[in-house]
PDB file of C-alpha atoms in Angstrom:
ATOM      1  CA  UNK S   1     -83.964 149.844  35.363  1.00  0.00           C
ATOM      2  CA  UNK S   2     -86.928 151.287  33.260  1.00  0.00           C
ATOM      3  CA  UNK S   3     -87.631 149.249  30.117  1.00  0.00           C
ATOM      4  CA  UNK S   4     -89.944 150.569  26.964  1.00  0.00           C
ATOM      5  CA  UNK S   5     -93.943 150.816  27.817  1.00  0.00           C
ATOM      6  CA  UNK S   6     -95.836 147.670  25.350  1.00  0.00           C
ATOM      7  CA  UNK S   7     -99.496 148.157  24.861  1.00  0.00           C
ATOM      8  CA  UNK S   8    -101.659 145.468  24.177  1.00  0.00           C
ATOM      9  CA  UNK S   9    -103.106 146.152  20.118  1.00  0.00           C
ATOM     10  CA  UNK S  10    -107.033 146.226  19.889  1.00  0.00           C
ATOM     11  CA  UNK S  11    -108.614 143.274  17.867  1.00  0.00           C
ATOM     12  CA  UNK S  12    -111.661 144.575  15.771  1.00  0.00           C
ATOM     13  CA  UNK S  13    -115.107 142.840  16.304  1.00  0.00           C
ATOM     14  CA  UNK S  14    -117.512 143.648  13.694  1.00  0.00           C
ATOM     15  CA  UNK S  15    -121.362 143.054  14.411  1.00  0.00           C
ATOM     16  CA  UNK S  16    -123.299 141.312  11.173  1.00  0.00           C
ATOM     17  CA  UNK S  17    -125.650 144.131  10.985  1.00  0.00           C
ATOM     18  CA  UNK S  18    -122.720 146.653  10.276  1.00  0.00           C
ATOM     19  CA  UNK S  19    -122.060 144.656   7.129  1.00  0.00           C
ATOM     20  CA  UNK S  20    -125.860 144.755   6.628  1.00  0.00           C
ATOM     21  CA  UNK S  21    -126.354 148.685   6.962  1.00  0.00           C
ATOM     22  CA  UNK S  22    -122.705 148.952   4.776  1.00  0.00           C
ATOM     23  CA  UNK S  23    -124.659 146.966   1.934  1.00  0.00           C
ATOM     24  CA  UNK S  24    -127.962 149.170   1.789  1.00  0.00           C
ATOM     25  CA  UNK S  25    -126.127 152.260   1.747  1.00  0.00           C
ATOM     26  CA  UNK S  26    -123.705 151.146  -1.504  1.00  0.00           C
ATOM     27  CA  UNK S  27    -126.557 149.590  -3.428  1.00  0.00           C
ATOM     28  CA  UNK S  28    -129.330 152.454  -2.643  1.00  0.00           C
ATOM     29  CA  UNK S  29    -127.357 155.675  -1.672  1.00  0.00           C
ATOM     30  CA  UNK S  30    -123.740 155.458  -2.710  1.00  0.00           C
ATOM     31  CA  UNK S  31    -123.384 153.131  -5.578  1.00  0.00           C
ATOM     32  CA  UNK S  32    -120.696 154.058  -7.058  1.00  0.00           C
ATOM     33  CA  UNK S  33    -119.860 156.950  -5.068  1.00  0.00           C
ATOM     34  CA  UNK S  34    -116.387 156.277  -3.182  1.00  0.00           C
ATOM     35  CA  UNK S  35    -116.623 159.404  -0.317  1.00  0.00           C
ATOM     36  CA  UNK S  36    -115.507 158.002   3.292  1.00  0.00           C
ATOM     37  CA  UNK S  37    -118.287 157.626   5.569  1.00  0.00           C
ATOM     38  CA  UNK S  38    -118.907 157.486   9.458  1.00  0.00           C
ATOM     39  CA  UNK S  39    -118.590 154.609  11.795  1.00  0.00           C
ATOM     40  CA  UNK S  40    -119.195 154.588  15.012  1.00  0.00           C
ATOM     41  CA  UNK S  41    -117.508 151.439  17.258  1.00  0.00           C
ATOM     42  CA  UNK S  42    -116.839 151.077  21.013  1.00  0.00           C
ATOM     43  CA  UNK S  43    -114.427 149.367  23.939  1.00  0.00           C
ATOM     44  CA  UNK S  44    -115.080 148.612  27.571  1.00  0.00           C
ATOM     45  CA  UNK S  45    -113.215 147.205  29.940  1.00  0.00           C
ATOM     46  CA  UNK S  46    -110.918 144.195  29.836  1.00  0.00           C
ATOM     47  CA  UNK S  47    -111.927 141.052  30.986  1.00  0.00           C
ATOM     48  CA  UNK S  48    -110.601 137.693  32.850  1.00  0.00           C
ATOM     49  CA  UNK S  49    -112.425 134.867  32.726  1.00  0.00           C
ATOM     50  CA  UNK S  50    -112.372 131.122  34.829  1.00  0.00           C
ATOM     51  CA  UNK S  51    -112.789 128.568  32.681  1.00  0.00           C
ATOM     52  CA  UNK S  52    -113.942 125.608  35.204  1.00  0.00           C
ATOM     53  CA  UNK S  53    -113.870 121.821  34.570  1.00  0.00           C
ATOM     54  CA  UNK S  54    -116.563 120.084  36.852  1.00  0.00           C
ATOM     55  CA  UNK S  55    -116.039 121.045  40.299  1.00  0.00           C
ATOM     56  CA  UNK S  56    -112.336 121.772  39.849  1.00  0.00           C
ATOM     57  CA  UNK S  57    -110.803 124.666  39.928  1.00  0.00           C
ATOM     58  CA  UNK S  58    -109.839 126.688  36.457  1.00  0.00           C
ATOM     59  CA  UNK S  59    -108.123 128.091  34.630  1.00  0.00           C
ATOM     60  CA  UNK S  60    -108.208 131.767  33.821  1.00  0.00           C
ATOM     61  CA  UNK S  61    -108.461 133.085  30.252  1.00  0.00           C
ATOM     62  CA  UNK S  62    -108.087 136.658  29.061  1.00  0.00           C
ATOM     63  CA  UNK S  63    -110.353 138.089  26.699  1.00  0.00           C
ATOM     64  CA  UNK S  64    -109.054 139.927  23.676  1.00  0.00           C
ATOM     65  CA  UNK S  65    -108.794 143.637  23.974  1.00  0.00           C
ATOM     66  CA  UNK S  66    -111.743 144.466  21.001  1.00  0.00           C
ATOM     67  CA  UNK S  67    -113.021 147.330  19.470  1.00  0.00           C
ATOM     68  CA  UNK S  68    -116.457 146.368  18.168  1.00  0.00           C
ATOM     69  CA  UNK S  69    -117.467 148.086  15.413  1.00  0.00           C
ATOM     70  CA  UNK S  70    -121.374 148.366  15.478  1.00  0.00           C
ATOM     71  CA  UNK S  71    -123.340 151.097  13.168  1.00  0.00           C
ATOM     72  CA  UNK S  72    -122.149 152.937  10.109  1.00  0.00           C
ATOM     73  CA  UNK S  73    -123.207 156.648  10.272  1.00  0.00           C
ATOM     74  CA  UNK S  74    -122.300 159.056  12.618  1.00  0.00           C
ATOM     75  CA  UNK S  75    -123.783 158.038  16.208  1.00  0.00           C
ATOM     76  CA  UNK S  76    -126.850 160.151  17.716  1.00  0.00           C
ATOM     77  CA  UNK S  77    -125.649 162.303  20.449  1.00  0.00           C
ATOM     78  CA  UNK S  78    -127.551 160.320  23.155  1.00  0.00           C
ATOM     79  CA  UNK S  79    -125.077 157.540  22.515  1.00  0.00           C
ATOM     80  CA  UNK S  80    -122.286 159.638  24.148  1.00  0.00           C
ATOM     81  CA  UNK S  81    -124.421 160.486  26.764  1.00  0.00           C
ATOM     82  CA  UNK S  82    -124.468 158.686  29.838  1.00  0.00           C
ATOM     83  CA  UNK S  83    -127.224 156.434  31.352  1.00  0.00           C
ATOM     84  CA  UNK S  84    -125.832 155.617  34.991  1.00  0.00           C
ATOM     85  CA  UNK S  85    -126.831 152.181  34.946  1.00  0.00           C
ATOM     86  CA  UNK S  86    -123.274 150.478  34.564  1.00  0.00           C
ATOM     87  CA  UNK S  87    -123.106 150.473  30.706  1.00  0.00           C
ATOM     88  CA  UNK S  88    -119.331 151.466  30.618  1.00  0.00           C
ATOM     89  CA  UNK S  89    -119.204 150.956  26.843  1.00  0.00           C
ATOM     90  CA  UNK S  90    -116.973 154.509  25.751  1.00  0.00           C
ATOM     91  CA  UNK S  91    -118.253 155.141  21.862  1.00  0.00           C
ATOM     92  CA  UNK S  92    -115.727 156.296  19.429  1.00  0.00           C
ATOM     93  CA  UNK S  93    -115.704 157.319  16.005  1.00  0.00           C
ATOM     94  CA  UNK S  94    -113.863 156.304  12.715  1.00  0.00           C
ATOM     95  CA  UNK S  95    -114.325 156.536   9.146  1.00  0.00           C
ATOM     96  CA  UNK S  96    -115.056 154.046   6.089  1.00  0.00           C
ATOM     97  CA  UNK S  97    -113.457 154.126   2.687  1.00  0.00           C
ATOM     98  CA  UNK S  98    -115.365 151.409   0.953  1.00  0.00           C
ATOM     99  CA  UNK S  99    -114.251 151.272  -2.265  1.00  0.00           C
ATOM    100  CA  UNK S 100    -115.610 149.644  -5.338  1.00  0.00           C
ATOM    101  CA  UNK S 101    -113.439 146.344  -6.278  1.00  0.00           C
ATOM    102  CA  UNK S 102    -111.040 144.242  -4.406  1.00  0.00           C
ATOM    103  CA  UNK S 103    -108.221 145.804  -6.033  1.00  0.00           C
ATOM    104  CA  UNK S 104    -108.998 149.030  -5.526  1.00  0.00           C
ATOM    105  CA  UNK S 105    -108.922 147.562  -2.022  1.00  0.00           C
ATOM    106  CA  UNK S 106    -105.640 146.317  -2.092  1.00  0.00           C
ATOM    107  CA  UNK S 107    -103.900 149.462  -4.336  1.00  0.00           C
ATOM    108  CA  UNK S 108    -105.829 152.306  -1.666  1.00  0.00           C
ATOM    109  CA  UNK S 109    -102.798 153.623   0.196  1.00  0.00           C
ATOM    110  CA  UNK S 110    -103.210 153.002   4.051  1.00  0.00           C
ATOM    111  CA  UNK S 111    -100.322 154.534   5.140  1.00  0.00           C
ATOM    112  CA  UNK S 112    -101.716 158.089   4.014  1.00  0.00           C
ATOM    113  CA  UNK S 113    -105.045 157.592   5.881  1.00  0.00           C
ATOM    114  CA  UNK S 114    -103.762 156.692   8.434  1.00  0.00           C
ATOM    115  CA  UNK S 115    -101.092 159.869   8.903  1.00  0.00           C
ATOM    116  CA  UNK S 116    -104.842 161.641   8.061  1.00  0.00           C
ATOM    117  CA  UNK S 117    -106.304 160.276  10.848  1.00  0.00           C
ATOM    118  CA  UNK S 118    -103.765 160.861  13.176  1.00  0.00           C
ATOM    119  CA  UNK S 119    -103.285 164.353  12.423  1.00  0.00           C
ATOM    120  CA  UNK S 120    -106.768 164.578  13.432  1.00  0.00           C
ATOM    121  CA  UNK S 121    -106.148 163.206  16.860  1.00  0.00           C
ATOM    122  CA  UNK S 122    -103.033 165.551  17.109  1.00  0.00           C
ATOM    123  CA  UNK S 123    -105.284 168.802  15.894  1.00  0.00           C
ATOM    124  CA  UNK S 124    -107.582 167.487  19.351  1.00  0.00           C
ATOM    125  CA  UNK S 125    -105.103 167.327  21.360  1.00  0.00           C
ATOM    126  CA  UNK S 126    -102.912 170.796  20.562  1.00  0.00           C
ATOM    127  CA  UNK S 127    -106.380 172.625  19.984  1.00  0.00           C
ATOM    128  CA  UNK S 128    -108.128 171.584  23.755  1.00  0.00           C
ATOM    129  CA  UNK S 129    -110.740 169.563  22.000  1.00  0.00           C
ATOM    130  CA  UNK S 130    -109.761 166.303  23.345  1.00  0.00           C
ATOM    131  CA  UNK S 131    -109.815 167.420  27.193  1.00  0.00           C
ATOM    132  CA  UNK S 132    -113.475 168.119  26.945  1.00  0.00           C
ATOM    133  CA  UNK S 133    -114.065 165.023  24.408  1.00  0.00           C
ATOM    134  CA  UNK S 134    -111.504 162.391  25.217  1.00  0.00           C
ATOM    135  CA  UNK S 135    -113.134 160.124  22.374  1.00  0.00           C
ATOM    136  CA  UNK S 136    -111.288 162.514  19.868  1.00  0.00           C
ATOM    137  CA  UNK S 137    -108.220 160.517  20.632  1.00  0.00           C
ATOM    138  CA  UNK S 138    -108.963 157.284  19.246  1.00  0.00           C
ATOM    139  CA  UNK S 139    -110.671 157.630  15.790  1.00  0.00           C
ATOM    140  CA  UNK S 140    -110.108 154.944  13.494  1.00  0.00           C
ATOM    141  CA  UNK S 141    -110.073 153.850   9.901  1.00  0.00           C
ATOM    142  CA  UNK S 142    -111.975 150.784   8.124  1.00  0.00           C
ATOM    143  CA  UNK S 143    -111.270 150.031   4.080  1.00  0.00           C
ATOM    144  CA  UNK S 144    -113.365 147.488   2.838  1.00  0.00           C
ATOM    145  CA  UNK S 145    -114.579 145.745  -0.230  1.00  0.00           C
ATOM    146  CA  UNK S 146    -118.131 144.483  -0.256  1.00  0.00           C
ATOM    147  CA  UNK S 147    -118.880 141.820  -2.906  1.00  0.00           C
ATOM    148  CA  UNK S 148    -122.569 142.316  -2.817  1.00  0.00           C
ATOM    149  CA  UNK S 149    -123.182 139.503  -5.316  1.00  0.00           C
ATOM    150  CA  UNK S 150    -121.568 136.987  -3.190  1.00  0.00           C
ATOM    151  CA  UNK S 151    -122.254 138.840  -0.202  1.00  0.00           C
ATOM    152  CA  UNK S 152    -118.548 138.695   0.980  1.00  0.00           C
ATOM    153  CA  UNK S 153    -116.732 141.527   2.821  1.00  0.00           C
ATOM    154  CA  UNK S 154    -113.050 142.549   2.578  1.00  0.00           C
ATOM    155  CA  UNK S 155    -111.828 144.834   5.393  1.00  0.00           C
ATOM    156  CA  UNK S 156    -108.792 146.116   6.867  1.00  0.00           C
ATOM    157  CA  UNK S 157    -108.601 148.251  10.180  1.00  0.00           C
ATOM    158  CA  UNK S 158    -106.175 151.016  11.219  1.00  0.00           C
ATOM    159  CA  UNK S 159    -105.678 152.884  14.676  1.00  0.00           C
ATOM    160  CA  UNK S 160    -103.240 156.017  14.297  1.00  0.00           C
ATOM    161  CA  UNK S 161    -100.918 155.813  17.503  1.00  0.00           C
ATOM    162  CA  UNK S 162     -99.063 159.500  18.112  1.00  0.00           C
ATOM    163  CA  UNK S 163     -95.447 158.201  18.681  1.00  0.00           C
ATOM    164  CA  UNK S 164     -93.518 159.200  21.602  1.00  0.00           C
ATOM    165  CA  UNK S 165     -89.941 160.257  20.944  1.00  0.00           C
ATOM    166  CA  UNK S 166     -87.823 159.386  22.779  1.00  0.00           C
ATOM    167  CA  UNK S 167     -90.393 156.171  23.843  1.00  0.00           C
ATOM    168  CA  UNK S 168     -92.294 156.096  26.585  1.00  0.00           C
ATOM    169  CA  UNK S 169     -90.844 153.891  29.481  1.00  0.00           C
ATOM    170  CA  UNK S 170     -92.345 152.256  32.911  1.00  0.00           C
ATOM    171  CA  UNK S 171     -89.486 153.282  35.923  1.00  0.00           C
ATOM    172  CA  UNK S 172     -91.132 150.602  38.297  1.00  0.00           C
ATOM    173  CA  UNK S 173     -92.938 147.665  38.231  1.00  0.00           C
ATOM    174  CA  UNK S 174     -96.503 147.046  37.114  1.00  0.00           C
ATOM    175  CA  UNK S 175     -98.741 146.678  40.256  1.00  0.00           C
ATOM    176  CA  UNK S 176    -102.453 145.592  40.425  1.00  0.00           C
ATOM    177  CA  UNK S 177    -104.484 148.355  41.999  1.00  0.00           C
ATOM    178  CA  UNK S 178    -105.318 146.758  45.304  1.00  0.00           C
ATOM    179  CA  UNK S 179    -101.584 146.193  45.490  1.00  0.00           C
ATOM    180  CA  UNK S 180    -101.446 150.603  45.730  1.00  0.00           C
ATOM    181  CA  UNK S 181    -104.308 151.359  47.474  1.00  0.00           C
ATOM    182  CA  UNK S 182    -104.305 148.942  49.874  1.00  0.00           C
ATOM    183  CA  UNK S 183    -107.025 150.338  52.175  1.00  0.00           C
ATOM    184  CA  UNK S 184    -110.323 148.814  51.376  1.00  0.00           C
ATOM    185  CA  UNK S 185    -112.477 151.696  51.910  1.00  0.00           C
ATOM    186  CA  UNK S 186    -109.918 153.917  49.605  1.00  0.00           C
ATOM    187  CA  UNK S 187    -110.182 150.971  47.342  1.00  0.00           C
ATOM    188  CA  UNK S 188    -113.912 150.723  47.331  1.00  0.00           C
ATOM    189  CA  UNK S 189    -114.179 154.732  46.938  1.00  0.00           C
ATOM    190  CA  UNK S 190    -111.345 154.980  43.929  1.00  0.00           C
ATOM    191  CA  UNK S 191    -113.149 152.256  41.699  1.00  0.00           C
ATOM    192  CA  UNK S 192    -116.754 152.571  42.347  1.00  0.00           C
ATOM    193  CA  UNK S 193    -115.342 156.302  41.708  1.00  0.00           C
ATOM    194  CA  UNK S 194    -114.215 155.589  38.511  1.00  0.00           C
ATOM    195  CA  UNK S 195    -117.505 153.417  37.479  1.00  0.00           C
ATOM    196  CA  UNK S 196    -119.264 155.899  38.153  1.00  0.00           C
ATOM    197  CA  UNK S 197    -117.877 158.438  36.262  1.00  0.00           C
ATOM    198  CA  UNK S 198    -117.221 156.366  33.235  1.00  0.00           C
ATOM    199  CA  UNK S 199    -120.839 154.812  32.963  1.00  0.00           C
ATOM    200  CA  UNK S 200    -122.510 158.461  33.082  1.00  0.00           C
ATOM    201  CA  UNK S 201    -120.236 160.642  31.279  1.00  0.00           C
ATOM    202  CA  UNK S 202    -118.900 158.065  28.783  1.00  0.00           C
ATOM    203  CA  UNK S 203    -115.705 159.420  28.900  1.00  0.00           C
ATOM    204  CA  UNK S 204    -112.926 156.897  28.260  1.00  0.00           C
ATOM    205  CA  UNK S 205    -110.035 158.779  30.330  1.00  0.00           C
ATOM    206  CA  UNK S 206    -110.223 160.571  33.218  1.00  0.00           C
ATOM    207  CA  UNK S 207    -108.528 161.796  36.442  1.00  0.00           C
ATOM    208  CA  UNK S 208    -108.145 160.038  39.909  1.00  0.00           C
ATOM    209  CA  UNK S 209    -106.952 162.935  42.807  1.00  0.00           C
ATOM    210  CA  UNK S 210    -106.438 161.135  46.266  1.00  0.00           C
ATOM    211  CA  UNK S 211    -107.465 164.228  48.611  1.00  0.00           C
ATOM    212  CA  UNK S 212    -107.749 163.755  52.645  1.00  0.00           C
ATOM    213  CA  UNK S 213    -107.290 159.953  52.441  1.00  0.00           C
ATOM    214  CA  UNK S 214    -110.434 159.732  49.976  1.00  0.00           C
ATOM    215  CA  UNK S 215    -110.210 159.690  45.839  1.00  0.00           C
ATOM    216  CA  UNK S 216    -112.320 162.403  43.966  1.00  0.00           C
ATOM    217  CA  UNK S 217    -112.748 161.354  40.272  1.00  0.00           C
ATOM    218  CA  UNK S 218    -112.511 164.383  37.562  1.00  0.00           C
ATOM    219  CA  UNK S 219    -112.663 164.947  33.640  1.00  0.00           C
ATOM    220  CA  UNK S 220    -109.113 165.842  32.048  1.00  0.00           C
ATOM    221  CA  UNK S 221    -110.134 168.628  32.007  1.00  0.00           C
ATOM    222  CA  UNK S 222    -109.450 169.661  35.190  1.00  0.00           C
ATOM    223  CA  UNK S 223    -105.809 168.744  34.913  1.00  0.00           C
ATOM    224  CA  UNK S 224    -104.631 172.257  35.503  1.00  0.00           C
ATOM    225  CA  UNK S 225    -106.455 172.381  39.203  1.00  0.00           C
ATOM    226  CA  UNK S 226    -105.267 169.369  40.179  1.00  0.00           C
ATOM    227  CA  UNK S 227    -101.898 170.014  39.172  1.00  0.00           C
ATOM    228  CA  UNK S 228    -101.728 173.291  41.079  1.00  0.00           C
ATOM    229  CA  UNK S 229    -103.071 172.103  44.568  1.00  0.00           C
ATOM    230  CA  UNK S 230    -101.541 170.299  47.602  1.00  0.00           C
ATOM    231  CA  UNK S 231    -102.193 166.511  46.609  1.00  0.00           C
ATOM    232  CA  UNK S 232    -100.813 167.068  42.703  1.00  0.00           C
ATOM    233  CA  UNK S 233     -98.435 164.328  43.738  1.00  0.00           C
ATOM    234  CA  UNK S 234    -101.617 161.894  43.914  1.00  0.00           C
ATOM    235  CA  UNK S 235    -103.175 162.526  40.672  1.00  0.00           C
ATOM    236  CA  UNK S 236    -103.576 159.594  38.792  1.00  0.00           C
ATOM    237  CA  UNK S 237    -104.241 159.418  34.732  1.00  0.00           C
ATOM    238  CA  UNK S 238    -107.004 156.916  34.070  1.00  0.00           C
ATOM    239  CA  UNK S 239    -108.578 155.046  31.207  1.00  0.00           C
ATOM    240  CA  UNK S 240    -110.983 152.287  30.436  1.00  0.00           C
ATOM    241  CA  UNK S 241    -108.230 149.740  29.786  1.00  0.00           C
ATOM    242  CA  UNK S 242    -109.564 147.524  26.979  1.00  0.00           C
ATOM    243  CA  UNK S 243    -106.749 144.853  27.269  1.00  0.00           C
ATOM    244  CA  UNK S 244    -106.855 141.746  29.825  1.00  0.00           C
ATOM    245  CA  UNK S 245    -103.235 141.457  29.845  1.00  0.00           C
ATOM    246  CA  UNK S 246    -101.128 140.473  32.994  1.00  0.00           C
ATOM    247  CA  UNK S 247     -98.980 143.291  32.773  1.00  0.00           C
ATOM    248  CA  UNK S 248     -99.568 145.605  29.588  1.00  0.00           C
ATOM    249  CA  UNK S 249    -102.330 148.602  28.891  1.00  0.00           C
ATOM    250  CA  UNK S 250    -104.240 148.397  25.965  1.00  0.00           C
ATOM    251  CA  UNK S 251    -104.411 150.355  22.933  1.00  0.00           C
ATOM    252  CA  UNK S 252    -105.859 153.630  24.088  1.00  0.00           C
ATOM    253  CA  UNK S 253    -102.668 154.514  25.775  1.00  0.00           C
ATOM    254  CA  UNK S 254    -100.654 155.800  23.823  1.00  0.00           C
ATOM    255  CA  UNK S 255    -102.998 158.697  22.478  1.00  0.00           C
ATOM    256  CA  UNK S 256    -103.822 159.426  26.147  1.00  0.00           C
ATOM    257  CA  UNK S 257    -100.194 159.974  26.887  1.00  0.00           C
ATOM    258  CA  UNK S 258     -99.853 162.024  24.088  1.00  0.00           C
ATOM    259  CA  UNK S 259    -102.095 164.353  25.741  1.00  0.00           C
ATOM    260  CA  UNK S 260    -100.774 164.114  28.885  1.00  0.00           C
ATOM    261  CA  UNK S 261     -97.034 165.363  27.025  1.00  0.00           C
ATOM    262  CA  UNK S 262     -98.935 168.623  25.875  1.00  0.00           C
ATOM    263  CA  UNK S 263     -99.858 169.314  29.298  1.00  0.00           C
ATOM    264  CA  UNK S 264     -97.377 171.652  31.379  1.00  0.00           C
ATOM    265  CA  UNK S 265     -95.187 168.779  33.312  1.00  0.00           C
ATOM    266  CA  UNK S 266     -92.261 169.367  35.546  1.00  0.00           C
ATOM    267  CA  UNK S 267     -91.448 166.070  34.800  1.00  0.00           C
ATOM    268  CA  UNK S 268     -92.707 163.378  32.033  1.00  0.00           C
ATOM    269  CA  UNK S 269     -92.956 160.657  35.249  1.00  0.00           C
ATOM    270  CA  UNK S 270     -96.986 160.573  35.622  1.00  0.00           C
ATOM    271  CA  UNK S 271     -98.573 157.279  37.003  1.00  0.00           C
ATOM    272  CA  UNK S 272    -101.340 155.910  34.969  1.00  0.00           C
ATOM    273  CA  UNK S 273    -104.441 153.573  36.056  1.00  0.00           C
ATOM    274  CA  UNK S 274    -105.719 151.283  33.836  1.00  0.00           C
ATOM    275  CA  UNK S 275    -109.339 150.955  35.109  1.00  0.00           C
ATOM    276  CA  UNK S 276    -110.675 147.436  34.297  1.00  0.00           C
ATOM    277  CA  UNK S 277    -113.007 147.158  37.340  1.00  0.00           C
ATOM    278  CA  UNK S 278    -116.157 148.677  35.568  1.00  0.00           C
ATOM    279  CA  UNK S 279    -118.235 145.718  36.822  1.00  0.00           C
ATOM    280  CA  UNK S 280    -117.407 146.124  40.471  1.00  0.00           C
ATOM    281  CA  UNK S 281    -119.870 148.461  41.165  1.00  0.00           C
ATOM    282  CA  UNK S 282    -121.546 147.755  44.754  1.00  0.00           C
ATOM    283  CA  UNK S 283    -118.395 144.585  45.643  1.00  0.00           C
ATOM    284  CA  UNK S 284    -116.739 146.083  48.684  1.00  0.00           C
ATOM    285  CA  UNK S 285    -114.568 144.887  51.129  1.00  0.00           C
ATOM    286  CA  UNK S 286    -111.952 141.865  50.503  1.00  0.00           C
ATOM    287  CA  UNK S 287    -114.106 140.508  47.421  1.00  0.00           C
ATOM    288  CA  UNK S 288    -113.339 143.778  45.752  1.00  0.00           C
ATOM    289  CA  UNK S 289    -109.224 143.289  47.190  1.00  0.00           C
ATOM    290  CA  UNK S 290    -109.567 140.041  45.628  1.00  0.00           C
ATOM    291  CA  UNK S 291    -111.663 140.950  42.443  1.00  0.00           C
ATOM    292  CA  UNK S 292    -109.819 144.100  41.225  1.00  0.00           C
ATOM    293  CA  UNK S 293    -108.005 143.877  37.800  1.00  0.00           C
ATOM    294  CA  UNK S 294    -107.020 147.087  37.495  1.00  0.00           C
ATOM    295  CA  UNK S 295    -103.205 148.070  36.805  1.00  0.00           C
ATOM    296  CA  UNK S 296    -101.216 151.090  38.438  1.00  0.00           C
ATOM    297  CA  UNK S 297     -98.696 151.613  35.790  1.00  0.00           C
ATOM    298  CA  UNK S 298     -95.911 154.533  36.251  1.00  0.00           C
ATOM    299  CA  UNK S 299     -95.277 155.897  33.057  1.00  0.00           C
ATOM    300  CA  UNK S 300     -92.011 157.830  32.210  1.00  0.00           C
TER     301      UNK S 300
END
């Protein structure tokens, strides 16, 4: 029996030097000048920690699905290129109403930024934009006070979801990657696969094709060929999976399967993997069966 699809929600992580470039700007630049700004934040993949007592063994801890939040202006183009080197960090954008008093703050409706932001993410999606730039699909939105006197900072943050109607379900049960792809050297060649592709193009979603018992990694978008040829019915939807939870994907979901809905589908069944092995690189054999965090989730 199929049951609704949960997402895990991000948690925002600002850095201190955010707030720092936030204040310059409003005392020598804006000042009283209210016009949004850009932001520029990021999410890797989730993590499990084990939490050890002495020798004994530990217990495991999951680490909060964050979106860190890290330089205000928009970000240089070199920080959405890749570097190779295992930074799997995917950079997104959002936008900052600061406004000028805490109850400004509190009175500035939400609700209609966020609709604004979303149709922005909807405009990517319908338009082709987010297949070559899958970052379009999570832009988010910061309001914030900043009481420069005191040097206290107000802030509220907002992450348009496109809603799926009717909702999107999950027709079988969870399964951890290793628990699908049980051959090791598939294994090894689907997730280093993935690394790999994530950490130099620093796109955030992505798609896995299984061809002649070996996984070829591609952009979305090349959803169209791998749709139309023999092994369309191993295509797999991917994305760095910020969320550490047992059983649910993180945030970045939802927008993905948006996309995926524009597509031409026969059917709305498409399995998804949430890649959370972006550390793995160069662990083979059964330390990567035994390491691998990743989730195979089949999405109706």
């Amino acid at each position: 029996m199929s049951e609704i699809l949960r997402f895990e929600p991000f948690n925002s992580a600002v850095e201190p030097e955010f707030w720092a470039s936030v204040a310059h700007h409003k005392l020598h630049t804006a000042r009283l000048d209210t016009a949004p700004g850009d932001v520029q934040g990021s999410f890797g993949c989730g993590r499990r920690h084990t939490v050890r007592n002495g020798g004994e063994s530990g217990q495991t801890v999951a680490v909060p699905a964050r979106l860190r939040v890290t330089q205000f202006g928009a970000p240089p183009p070199e920080s959405r290129a890749g570097d190779g080197n295992g930074n799997g960090d995917i950079v997104v954008s959002g936008r900052l109403h600061n406004t000028n008093t805490v109850e400004d703050f509190k009175r500035l409706d939400k609700g209609a930024l966020l609709r604004e932001a979303g149709s922005l993410v909807l405009e990517a999606i319908r338009s082709g934009r987010a297949s070559e730039d899958p970052s379009l699909l999570w832009g988010f939105v910061i309001v914030s006070f900043a009481d420069l006197k005191r040097y206290r900072f107000w802030h509220w943050f907002g992450f348009p979801a496109v809603m799926a109607d009717p909702a999107d379900t999950v027709w079988s049960a969870t399964q951890g990657i290793s628990d699908v792809v049980s051959d090791v050297s598939e294994l090894e060649g689907l997730v280093g696969g993935c690394a790999r592709f994530v950490s130099e193009t620093r796109h955030g979603a992505f798609l896995g094709e299984r061809r002649n018992g070996s996984w070829v990694v591609h952009p979305l978008s090349a959803w169209d060929a791998c749709m139309a040829g023999e092994s369309s019915g191993d295509v797999l939807v991917g994305f760095v999976d910020p969320s550490s939870h047992a059983s649910r994907p993180g945030w970045p979901l939802r927008n993905l399967l948006a996309w995926v809905r524009q597509q031409r589908l026969a059917t709305r069944r498409v399995r998804v993997l949430c890649f959370r092995d972006g550390g793995l690189q160069g662990v083979s054999g059964a330390e990567m069966q035994q390491r691998a965090q990743s989730l195979i989730v089949s999405v109706d």
